Coordinates of N, CA and C in Angstrom, one line a residue:
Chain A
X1 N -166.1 -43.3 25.5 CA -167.3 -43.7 26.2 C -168.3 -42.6 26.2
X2 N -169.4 -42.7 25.4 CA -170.6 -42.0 25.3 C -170.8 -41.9 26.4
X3 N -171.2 -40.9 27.4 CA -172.0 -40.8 28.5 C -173.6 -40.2 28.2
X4 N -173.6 -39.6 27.0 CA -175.0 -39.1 26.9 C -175.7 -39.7 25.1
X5 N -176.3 -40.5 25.3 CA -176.5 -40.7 23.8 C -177.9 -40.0 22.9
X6 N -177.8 -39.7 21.9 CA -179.3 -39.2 21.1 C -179.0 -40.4 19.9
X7 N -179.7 -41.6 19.8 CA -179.4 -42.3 19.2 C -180.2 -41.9 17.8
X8 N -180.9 -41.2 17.6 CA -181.7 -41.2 16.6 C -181.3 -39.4 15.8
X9 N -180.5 -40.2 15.1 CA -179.5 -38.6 14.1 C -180.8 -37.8 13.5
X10 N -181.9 -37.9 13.1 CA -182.9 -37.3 12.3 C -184.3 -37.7 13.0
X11 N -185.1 -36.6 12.7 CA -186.4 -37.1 12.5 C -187.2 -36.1 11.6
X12 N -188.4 -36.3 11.8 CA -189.1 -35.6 10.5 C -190.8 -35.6 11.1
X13 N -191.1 -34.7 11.4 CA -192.6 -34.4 11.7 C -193.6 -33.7 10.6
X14 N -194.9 -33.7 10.7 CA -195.6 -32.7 10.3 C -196.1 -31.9 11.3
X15 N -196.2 -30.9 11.0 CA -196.7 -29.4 11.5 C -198.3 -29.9 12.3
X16 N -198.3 -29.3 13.0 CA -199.5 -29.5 14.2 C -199.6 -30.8 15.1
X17 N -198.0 -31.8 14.6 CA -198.1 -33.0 15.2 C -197.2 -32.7 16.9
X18 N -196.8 -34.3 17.3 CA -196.1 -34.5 18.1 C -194.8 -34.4 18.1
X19 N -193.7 -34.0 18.3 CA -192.1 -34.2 17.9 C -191.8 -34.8 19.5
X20 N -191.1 -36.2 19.6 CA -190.4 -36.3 20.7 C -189.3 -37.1 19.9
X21 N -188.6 -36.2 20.9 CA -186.7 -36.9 21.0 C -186.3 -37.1 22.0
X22 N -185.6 -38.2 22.2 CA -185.2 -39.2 23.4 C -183.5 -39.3 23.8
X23 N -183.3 -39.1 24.7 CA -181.9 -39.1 25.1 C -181.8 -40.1 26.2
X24 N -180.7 -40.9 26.0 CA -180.4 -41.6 27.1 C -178.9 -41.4 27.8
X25 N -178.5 -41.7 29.0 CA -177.8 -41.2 29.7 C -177.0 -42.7 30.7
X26 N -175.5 -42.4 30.9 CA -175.0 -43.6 31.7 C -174.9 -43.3 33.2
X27 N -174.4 -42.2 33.3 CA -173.5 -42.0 34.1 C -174.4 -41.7 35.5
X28 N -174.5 -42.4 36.7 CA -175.7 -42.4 37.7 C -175.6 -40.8 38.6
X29 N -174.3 -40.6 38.5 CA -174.4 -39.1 38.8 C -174.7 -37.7 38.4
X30 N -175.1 -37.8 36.9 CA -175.9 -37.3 36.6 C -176.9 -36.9 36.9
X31 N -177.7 -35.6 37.7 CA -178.5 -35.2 38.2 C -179.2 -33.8 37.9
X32 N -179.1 -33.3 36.4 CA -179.2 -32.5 36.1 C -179.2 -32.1 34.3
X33 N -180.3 -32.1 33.8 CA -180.6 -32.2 32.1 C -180.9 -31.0 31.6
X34 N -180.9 -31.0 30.8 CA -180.8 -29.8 30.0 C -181.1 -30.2 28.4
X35 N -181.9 -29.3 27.5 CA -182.8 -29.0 26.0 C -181.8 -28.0 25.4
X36 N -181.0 -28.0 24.5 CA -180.6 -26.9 23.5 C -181.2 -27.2 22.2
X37 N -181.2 -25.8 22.1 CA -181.5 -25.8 19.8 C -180.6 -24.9 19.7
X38 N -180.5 -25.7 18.2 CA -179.4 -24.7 17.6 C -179.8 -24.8 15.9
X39 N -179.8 -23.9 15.6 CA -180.1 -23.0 14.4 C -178.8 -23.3 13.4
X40 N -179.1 -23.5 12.1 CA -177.9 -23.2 11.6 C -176.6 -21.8 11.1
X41 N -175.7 -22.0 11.7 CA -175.0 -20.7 11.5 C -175.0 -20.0 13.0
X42 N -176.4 -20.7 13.9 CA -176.1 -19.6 15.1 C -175.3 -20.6 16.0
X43 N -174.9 -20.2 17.9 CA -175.0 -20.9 18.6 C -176.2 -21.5 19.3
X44 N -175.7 -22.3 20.4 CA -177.3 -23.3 20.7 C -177.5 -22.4 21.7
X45 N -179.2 -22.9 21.6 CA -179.6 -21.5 22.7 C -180.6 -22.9 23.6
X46 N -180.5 -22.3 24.8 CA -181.3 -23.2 26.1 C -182.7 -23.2 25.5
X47 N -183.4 -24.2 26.0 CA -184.5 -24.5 25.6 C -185.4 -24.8 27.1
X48 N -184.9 -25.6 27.6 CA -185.4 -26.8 29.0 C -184.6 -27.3 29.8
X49 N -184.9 -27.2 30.9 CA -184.1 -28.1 32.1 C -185.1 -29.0 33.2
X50 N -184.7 -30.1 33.4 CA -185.2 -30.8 34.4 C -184.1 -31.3 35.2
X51 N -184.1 -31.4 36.3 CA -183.5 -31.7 37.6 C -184.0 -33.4 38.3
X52 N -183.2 -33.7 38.7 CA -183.5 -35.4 39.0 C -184.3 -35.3 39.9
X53 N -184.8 -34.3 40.7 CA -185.7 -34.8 41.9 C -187.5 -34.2 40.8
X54 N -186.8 -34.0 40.2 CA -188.8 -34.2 39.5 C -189.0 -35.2 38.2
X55 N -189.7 -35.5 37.7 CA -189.8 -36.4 36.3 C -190.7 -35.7 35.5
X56 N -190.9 -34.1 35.3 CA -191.3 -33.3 33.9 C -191.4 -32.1 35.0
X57 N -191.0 -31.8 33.5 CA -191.2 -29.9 33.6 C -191.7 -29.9 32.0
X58 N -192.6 -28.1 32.2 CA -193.3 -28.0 31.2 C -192.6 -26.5 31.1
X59 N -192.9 -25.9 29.9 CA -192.7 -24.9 29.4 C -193.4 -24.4 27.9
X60 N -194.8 -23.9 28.3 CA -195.2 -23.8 26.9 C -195.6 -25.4 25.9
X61 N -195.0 -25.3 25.0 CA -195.4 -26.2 24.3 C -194.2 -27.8 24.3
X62 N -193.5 -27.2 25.1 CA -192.1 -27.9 25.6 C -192.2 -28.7 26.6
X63 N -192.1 -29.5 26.6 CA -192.4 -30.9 28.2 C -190.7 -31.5 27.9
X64 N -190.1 -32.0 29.2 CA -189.2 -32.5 29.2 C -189.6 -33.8 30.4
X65 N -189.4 -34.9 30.0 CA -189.6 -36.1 30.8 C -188.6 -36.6 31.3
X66 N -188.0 -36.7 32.7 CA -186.9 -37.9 32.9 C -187.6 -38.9 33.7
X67 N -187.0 -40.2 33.7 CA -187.3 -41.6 33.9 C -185.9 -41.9 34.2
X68 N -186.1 -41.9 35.6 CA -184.3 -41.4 36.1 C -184.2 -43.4 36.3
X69 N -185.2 -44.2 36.6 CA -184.7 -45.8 36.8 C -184.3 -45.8 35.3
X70 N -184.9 -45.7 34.3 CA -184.0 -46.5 32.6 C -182.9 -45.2 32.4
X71 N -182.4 -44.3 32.8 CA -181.7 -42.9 32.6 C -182.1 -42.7 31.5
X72 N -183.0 -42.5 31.4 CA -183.8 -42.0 30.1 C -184.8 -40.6 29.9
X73 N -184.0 -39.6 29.5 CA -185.4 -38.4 29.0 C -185.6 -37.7 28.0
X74 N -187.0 -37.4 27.3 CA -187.1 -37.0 26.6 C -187.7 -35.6 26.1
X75 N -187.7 -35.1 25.3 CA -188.6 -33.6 24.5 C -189.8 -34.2 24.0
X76 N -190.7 -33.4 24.6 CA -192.1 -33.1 23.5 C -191.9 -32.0 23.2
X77 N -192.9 -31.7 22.0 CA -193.0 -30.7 21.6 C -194.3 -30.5 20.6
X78 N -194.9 -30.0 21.5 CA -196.6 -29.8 20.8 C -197.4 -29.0 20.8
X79 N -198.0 -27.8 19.7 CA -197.8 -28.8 18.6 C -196.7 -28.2 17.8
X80 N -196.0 -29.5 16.9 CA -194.9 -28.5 16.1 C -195.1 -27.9 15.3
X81 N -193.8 -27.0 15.3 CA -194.3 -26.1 14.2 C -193.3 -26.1 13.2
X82 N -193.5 -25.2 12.1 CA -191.7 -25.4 11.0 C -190.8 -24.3 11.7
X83 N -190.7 -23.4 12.3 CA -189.9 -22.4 13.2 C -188.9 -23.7 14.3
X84 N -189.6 -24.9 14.7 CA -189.0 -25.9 15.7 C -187.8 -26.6 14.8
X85 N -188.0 -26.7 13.3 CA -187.0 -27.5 12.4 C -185.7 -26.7 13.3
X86 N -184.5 -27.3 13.7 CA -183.2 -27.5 14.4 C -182.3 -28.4 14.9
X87 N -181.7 -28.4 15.0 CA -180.9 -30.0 16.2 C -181.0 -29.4 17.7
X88 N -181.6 -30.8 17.9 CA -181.6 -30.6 19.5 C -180.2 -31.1 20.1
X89 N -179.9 -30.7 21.1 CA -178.7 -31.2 21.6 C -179.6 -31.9 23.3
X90 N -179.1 -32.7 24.0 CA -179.4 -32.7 25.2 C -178.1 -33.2 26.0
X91 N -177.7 -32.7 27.1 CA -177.1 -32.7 27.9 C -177.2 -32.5 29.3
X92 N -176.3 -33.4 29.5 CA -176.5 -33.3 31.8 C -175.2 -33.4 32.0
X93 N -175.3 -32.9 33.4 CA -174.5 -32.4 34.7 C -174.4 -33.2 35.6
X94 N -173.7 -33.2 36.3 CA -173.3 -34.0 38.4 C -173.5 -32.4 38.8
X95 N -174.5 -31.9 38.9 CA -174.8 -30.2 39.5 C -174.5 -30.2 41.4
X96 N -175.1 -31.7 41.3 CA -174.9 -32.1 42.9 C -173.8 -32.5 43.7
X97 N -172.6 -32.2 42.9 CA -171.8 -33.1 42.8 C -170.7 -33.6 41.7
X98 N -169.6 -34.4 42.2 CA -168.9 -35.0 40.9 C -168.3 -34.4 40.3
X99 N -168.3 -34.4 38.9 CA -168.1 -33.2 38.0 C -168.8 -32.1 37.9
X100 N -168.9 -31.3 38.5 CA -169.7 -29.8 38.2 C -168.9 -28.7 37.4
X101 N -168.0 -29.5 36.5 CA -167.1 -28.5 35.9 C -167.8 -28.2 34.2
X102 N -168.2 -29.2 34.3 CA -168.6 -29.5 33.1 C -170.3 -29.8 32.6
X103 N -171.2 -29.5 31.4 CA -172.0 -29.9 30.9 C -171.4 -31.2 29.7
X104 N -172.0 -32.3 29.8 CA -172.0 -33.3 28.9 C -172.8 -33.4 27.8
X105 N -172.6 -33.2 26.1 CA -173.4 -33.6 25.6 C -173.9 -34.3 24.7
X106 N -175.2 -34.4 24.4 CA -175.3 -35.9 23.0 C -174.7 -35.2 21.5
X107 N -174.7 -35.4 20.8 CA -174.5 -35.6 19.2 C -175.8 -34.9 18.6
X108 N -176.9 -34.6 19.3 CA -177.8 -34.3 18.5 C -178.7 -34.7 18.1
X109 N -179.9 -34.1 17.5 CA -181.0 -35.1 16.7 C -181.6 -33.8 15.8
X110 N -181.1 -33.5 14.8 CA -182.0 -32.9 13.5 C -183.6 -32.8 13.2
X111 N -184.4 -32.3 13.8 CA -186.1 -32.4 14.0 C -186.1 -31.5 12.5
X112 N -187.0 -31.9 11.9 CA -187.4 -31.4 10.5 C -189.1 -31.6 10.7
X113 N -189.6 -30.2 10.7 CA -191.0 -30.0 11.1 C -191.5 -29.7 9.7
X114 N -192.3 -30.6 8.6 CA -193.1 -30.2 7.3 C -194.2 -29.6 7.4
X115 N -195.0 -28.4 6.5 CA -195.8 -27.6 6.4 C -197.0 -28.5 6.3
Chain Q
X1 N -178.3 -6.0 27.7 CA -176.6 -7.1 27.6 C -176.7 -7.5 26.4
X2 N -175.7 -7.6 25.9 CA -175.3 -8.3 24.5 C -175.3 -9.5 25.2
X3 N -175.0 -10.3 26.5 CA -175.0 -11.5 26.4 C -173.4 -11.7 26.4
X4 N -173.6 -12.9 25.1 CA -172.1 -13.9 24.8 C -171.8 -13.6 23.2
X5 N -170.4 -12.7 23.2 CA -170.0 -12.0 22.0 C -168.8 -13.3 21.5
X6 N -168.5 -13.4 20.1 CA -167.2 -13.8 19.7 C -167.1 -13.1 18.4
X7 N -166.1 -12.8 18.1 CA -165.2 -12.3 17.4 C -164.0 -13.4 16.7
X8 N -163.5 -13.4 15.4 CA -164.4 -13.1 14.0 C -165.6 -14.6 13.8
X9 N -166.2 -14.2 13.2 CA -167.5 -15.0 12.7 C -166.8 -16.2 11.7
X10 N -165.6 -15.6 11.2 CA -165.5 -16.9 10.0 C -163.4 -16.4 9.7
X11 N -163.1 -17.7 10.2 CA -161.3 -17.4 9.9 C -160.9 -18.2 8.8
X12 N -160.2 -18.0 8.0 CA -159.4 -19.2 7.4 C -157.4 -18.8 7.8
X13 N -157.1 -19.9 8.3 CA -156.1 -20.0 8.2 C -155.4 -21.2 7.5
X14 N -153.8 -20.6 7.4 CA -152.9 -21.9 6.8 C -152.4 -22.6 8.0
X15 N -152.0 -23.9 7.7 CA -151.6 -24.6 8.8 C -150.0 -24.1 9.1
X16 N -149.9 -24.0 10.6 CA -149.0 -23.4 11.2 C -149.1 -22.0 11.6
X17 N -150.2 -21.0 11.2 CA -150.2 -20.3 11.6 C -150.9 -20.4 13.1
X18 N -150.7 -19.3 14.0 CA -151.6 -19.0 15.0 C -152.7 -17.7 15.1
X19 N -153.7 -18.1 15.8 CA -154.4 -16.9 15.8 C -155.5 -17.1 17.6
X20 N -156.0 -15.8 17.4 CA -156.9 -15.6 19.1 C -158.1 -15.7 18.2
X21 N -159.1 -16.7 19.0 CA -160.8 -16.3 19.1 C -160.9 -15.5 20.1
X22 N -162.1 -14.5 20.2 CA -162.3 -13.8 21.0 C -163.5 -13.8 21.8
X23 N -163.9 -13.9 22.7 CA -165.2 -14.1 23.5 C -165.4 -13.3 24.9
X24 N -166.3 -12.4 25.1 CA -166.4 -11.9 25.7 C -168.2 -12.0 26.5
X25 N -168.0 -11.8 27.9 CA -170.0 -11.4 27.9 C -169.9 -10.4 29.4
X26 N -170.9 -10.0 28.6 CA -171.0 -8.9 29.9 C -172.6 -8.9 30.7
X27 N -172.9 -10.2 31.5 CA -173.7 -10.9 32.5 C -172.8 -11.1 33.9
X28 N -171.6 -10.8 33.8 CA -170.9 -10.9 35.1 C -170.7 -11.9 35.8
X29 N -170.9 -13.5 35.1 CA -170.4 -14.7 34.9 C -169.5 -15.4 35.5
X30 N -169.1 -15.8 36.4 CA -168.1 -16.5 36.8 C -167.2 -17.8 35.9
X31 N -168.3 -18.3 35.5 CA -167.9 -19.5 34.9 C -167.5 -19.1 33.2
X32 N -166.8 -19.6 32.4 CA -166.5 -19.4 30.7 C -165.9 -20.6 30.6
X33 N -166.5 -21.1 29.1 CA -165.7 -22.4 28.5 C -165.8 -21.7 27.0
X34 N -165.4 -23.0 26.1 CA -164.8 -23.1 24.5 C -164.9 -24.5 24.6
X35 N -166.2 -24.9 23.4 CA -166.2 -25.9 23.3 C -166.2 -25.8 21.4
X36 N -165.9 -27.4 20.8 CA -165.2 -27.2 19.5 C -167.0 -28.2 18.9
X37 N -167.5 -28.0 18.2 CA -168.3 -28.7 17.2 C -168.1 -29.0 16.3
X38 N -168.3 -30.3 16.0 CA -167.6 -30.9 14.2 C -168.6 -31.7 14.0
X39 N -168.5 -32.5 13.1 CA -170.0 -33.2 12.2 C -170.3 -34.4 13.4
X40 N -171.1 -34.8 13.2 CA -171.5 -36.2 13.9 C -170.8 -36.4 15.5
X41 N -170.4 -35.4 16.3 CA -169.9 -35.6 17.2 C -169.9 -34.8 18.6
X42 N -171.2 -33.8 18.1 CA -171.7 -33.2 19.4 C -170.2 -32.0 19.8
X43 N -170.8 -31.8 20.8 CA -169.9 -30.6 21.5 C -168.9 -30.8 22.3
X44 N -167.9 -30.5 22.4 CA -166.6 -31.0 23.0 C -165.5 -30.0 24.1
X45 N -165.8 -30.5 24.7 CA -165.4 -28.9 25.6 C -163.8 -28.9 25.5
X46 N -163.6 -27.9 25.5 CA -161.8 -27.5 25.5 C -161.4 -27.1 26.5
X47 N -161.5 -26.0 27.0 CA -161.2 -25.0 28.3 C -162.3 -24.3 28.9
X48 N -162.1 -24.5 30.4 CA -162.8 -24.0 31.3 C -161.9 -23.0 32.2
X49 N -162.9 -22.1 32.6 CA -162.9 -20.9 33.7 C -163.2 -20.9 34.8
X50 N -163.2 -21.4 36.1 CA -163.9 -21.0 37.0 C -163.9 -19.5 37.3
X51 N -163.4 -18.7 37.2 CA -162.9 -17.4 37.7 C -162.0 -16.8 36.9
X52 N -162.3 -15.4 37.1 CA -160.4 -14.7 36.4 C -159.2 -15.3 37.2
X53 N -157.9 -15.4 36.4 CA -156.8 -16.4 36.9 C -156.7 -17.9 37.1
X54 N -157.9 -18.4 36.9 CA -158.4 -20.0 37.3 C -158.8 -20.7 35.5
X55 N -157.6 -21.0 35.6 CA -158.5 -22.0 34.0 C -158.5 -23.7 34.0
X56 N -158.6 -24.3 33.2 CA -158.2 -25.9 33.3 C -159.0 -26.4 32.4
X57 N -158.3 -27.9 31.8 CA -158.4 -28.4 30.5 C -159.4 -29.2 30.7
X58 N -160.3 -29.1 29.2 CA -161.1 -30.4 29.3 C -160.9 -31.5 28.3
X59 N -161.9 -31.7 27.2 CA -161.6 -33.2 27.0 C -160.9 -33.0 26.1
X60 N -160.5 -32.0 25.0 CA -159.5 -31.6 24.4 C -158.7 -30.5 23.9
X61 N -158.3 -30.3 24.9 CA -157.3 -29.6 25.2 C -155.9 -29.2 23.9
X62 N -155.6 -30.6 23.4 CA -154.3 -30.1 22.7 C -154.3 -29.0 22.1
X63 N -153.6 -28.3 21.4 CA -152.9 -27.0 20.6 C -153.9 -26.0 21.0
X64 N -154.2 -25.8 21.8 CA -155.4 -24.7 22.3 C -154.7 -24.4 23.9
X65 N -154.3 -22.9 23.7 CA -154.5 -22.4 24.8 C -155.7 -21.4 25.5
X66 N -155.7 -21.1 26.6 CA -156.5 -20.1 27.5 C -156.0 -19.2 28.1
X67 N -156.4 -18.1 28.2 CA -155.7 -17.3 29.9 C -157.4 -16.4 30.2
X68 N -157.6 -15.9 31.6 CA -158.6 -15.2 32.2 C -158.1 -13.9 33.0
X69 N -157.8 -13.2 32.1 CA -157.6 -12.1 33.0 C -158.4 -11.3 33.8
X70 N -159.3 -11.0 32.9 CA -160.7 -10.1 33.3 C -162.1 -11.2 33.3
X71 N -163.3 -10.9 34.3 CA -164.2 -12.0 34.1 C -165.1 -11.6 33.1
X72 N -164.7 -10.8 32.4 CA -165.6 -10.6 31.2 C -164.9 -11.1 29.9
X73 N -163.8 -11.8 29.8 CA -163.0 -12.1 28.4 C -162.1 -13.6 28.6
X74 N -162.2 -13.9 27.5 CA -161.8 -15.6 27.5 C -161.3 -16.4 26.2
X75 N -160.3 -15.7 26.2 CA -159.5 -15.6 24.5 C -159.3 -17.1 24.5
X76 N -159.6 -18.0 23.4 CA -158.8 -18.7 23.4 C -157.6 -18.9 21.9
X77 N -156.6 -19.6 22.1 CA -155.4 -19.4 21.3 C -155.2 -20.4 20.8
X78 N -154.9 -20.6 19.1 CA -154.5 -21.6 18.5 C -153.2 -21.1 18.3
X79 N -152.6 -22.1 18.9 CA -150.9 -22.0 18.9 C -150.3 -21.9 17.3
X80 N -150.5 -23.4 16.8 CA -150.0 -23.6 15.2 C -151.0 -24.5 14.9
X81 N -151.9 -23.5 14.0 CA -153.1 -24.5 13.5 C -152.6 -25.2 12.3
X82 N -153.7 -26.8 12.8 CA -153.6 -28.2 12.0 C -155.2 -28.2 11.5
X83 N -155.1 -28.5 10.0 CA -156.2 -29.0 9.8 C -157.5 -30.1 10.0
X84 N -156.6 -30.3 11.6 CA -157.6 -31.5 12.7 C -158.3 -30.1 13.7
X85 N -158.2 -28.8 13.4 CA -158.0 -27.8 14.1 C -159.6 -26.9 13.6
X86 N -160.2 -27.7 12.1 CA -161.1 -27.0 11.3 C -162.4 -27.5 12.1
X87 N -163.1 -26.4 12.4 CA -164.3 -26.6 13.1 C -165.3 -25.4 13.7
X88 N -166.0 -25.3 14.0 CA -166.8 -24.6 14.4 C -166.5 -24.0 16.4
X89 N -166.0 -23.2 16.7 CA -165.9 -22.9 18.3 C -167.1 -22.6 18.9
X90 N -167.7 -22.3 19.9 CA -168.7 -21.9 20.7 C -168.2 -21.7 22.3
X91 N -168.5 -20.5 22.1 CA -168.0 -19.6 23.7 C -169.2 -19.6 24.5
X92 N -169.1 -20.3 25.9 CA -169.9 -20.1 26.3 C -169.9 -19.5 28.3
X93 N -170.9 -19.4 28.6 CA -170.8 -19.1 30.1 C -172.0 -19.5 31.1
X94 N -171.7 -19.1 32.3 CA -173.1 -19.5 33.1 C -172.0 -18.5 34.7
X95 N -173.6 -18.6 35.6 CA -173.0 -17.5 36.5 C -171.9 -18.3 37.9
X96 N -171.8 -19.5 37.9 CA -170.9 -19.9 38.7 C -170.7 -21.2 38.3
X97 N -170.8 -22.1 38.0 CA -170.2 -23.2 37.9 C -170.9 -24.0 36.4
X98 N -170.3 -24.6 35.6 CA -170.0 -25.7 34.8 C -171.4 -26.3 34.5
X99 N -172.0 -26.6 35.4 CA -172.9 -27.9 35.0 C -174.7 -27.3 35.4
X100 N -174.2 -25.8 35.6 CA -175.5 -25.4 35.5 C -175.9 -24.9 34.0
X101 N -177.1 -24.0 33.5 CA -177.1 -23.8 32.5 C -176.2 -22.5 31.9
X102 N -175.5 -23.0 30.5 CA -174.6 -22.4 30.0 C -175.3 -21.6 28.5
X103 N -174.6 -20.4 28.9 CA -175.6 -19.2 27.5 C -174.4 -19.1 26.1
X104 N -174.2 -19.4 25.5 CA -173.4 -19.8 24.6 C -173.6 -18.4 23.3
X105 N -172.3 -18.3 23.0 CA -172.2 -17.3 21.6 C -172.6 -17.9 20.6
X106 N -172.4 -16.8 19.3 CA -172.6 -17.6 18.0 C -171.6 -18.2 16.8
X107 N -170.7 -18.2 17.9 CA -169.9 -19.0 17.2 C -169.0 -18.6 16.1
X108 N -167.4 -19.1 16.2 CA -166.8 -18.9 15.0 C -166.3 -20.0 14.1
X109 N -166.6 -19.9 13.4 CA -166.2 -21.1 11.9 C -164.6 -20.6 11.5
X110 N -163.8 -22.0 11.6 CA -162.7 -21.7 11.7 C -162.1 -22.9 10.3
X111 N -161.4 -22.3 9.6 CA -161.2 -23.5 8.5 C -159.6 -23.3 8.7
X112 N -158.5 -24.7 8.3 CA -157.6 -24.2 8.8 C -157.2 -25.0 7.2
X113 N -156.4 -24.6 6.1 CA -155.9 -25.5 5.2 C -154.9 -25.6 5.2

C-alpha cells in the first residue's frame, strides 16, 4: 500500500520555465511534508518542508503547496534552471503523532531541466 | 561538521558473505536510520535509532542487522549477503525523532553476486 505517491516517473522542462511536481498522499495522519533532491551518485539532500497547518511555504525560487482536502502537494520551481535536473523525492510524517518513527516516501520524479 | 559520513562508497560482495556499512555523524543527533534504494521503488527504511541502546525494525528489516552503541555511529550488518541484497544504502539522521527532517549521507552502492 502506497501511502505516498509521485505518479509521474519523469518530466522535462526548459530552462527559465515553470517545473511543478505533484505528490499525492493517503494516509490522513500525515501532517508533515517534506522536498528532497538527489543528485546522481550523491545522497538526497532536503530541499522544502511544509507543515499541515499552512498551505505554502516559499524558499527562494522553491514554493511548496499543500491542499490538505485532495492530500495533495506540490513543487514549483521557478525559474528552472539545468543545475535543478535531479529526482525529487517527496515525503511525509505523523510529526504530530502516530508514527513519528518514521519519514514516508514517494518513488520519485526525474525533473530534466533543457538549456 | 562533516555532517552524515558512510564508509565504503562502493562494496562488491559474493553471496554469503557478510560485511558492516559504516555511518557515522557528528551533529549530536538522537535519531539514525538505513534506508535501502533500488530502481523504481523509492526509499525503504530498514532500521531505526531512537537513541544509543534503542534500535527497531522498519519495513525491511530481513538479513540486516543494527546495534547503537555510541550516538554518533550506526553500523549496519549484512549477515549473509543475497543478491536481493544489491542496492544502494543511505544513512541517515535528524536531531530527535523519525518524522522530522532527516540529513542523509552519500551513500554506499552495494553489489552482491
Amino acid at each position: 500500500d502506497q501511502q505516498v505517491k509521485q505518479n509521474s516517473p519523469s518530466l522535462s522542462v526548459q530552462e527559465g520555465r515553470i517545473s511543478i511536481l505533484n505528490c499525492d498522499y493517503t494516509n490522513s495522519m500525515f501532517d508533515y511534508f517534506l522536498w528532497y533532491k538527489k543528485y546522481p551518485a550523491e545522497g538526497p539532500t532536503f530541499l522544502i518542508s511544509i507543515s499541515s497547518i499552512k498551505d505554502k511555504n516559499e524558499d527562494g525560487r522553491f514554493t511548496v503547496f499543500l491542499n490538505k482536502s485532495a492530500k495533495h502537494l506540490s513543487l514549483h520551481i521557478v525559474p528552472s534552471q539545468p543545475g535543478d535536473s535531479a529526482v525529487y523525492f517527496c515525503a511525509s510524517s505523523a510529526y504530530g503523532g502516530g508514527s513519528n518513527y518514521k519519514l514516508t516516501f514517494g518513488k520519485g520524479t526525474l525533473l530534466t531541466v533543457n538549456p | 561538521n562533516a555532517g552524515v559520513t558512510q564508509t565504503p562508497k562502493f562494496q562488491v560482495l559474493k553471496t554469503g558473505q557478510s560485511m558492516t556499512l559504516q555511518c557515522a555523524q557528528d551533529m549530536n543527533h538522537e535519531y539514525m536510520s538505513w534506508y535501502r534504494q533500488d530502481p523504481g521503488m523509492g526509499l525503504r527504511l530498514i532500521h531505526y535509532s531512537v537513541g544509543a541502546g534503542i534500535t527497531d525494525q522498519g519495513e525491511v528489516p530481513n538479513g540486516y542487522n543494527v546495534s547503537r552503541s555510541t550516538t554518533e555511529d550506526f553500523p549496519l550488518r549484512l549477515l549473509s549477503a543475497a543478491p536481493s541484497q544489491t542496492s544502494v544504502y543511505f544513512c541517515a539522521s535528524s536531531p530527535r525523532t523519525g518524522s522530522e527532517t532527516q540529513y542523509f549521507g552519500p551513500g554506499t552502492r552495494l553489489l552482491v553476486l
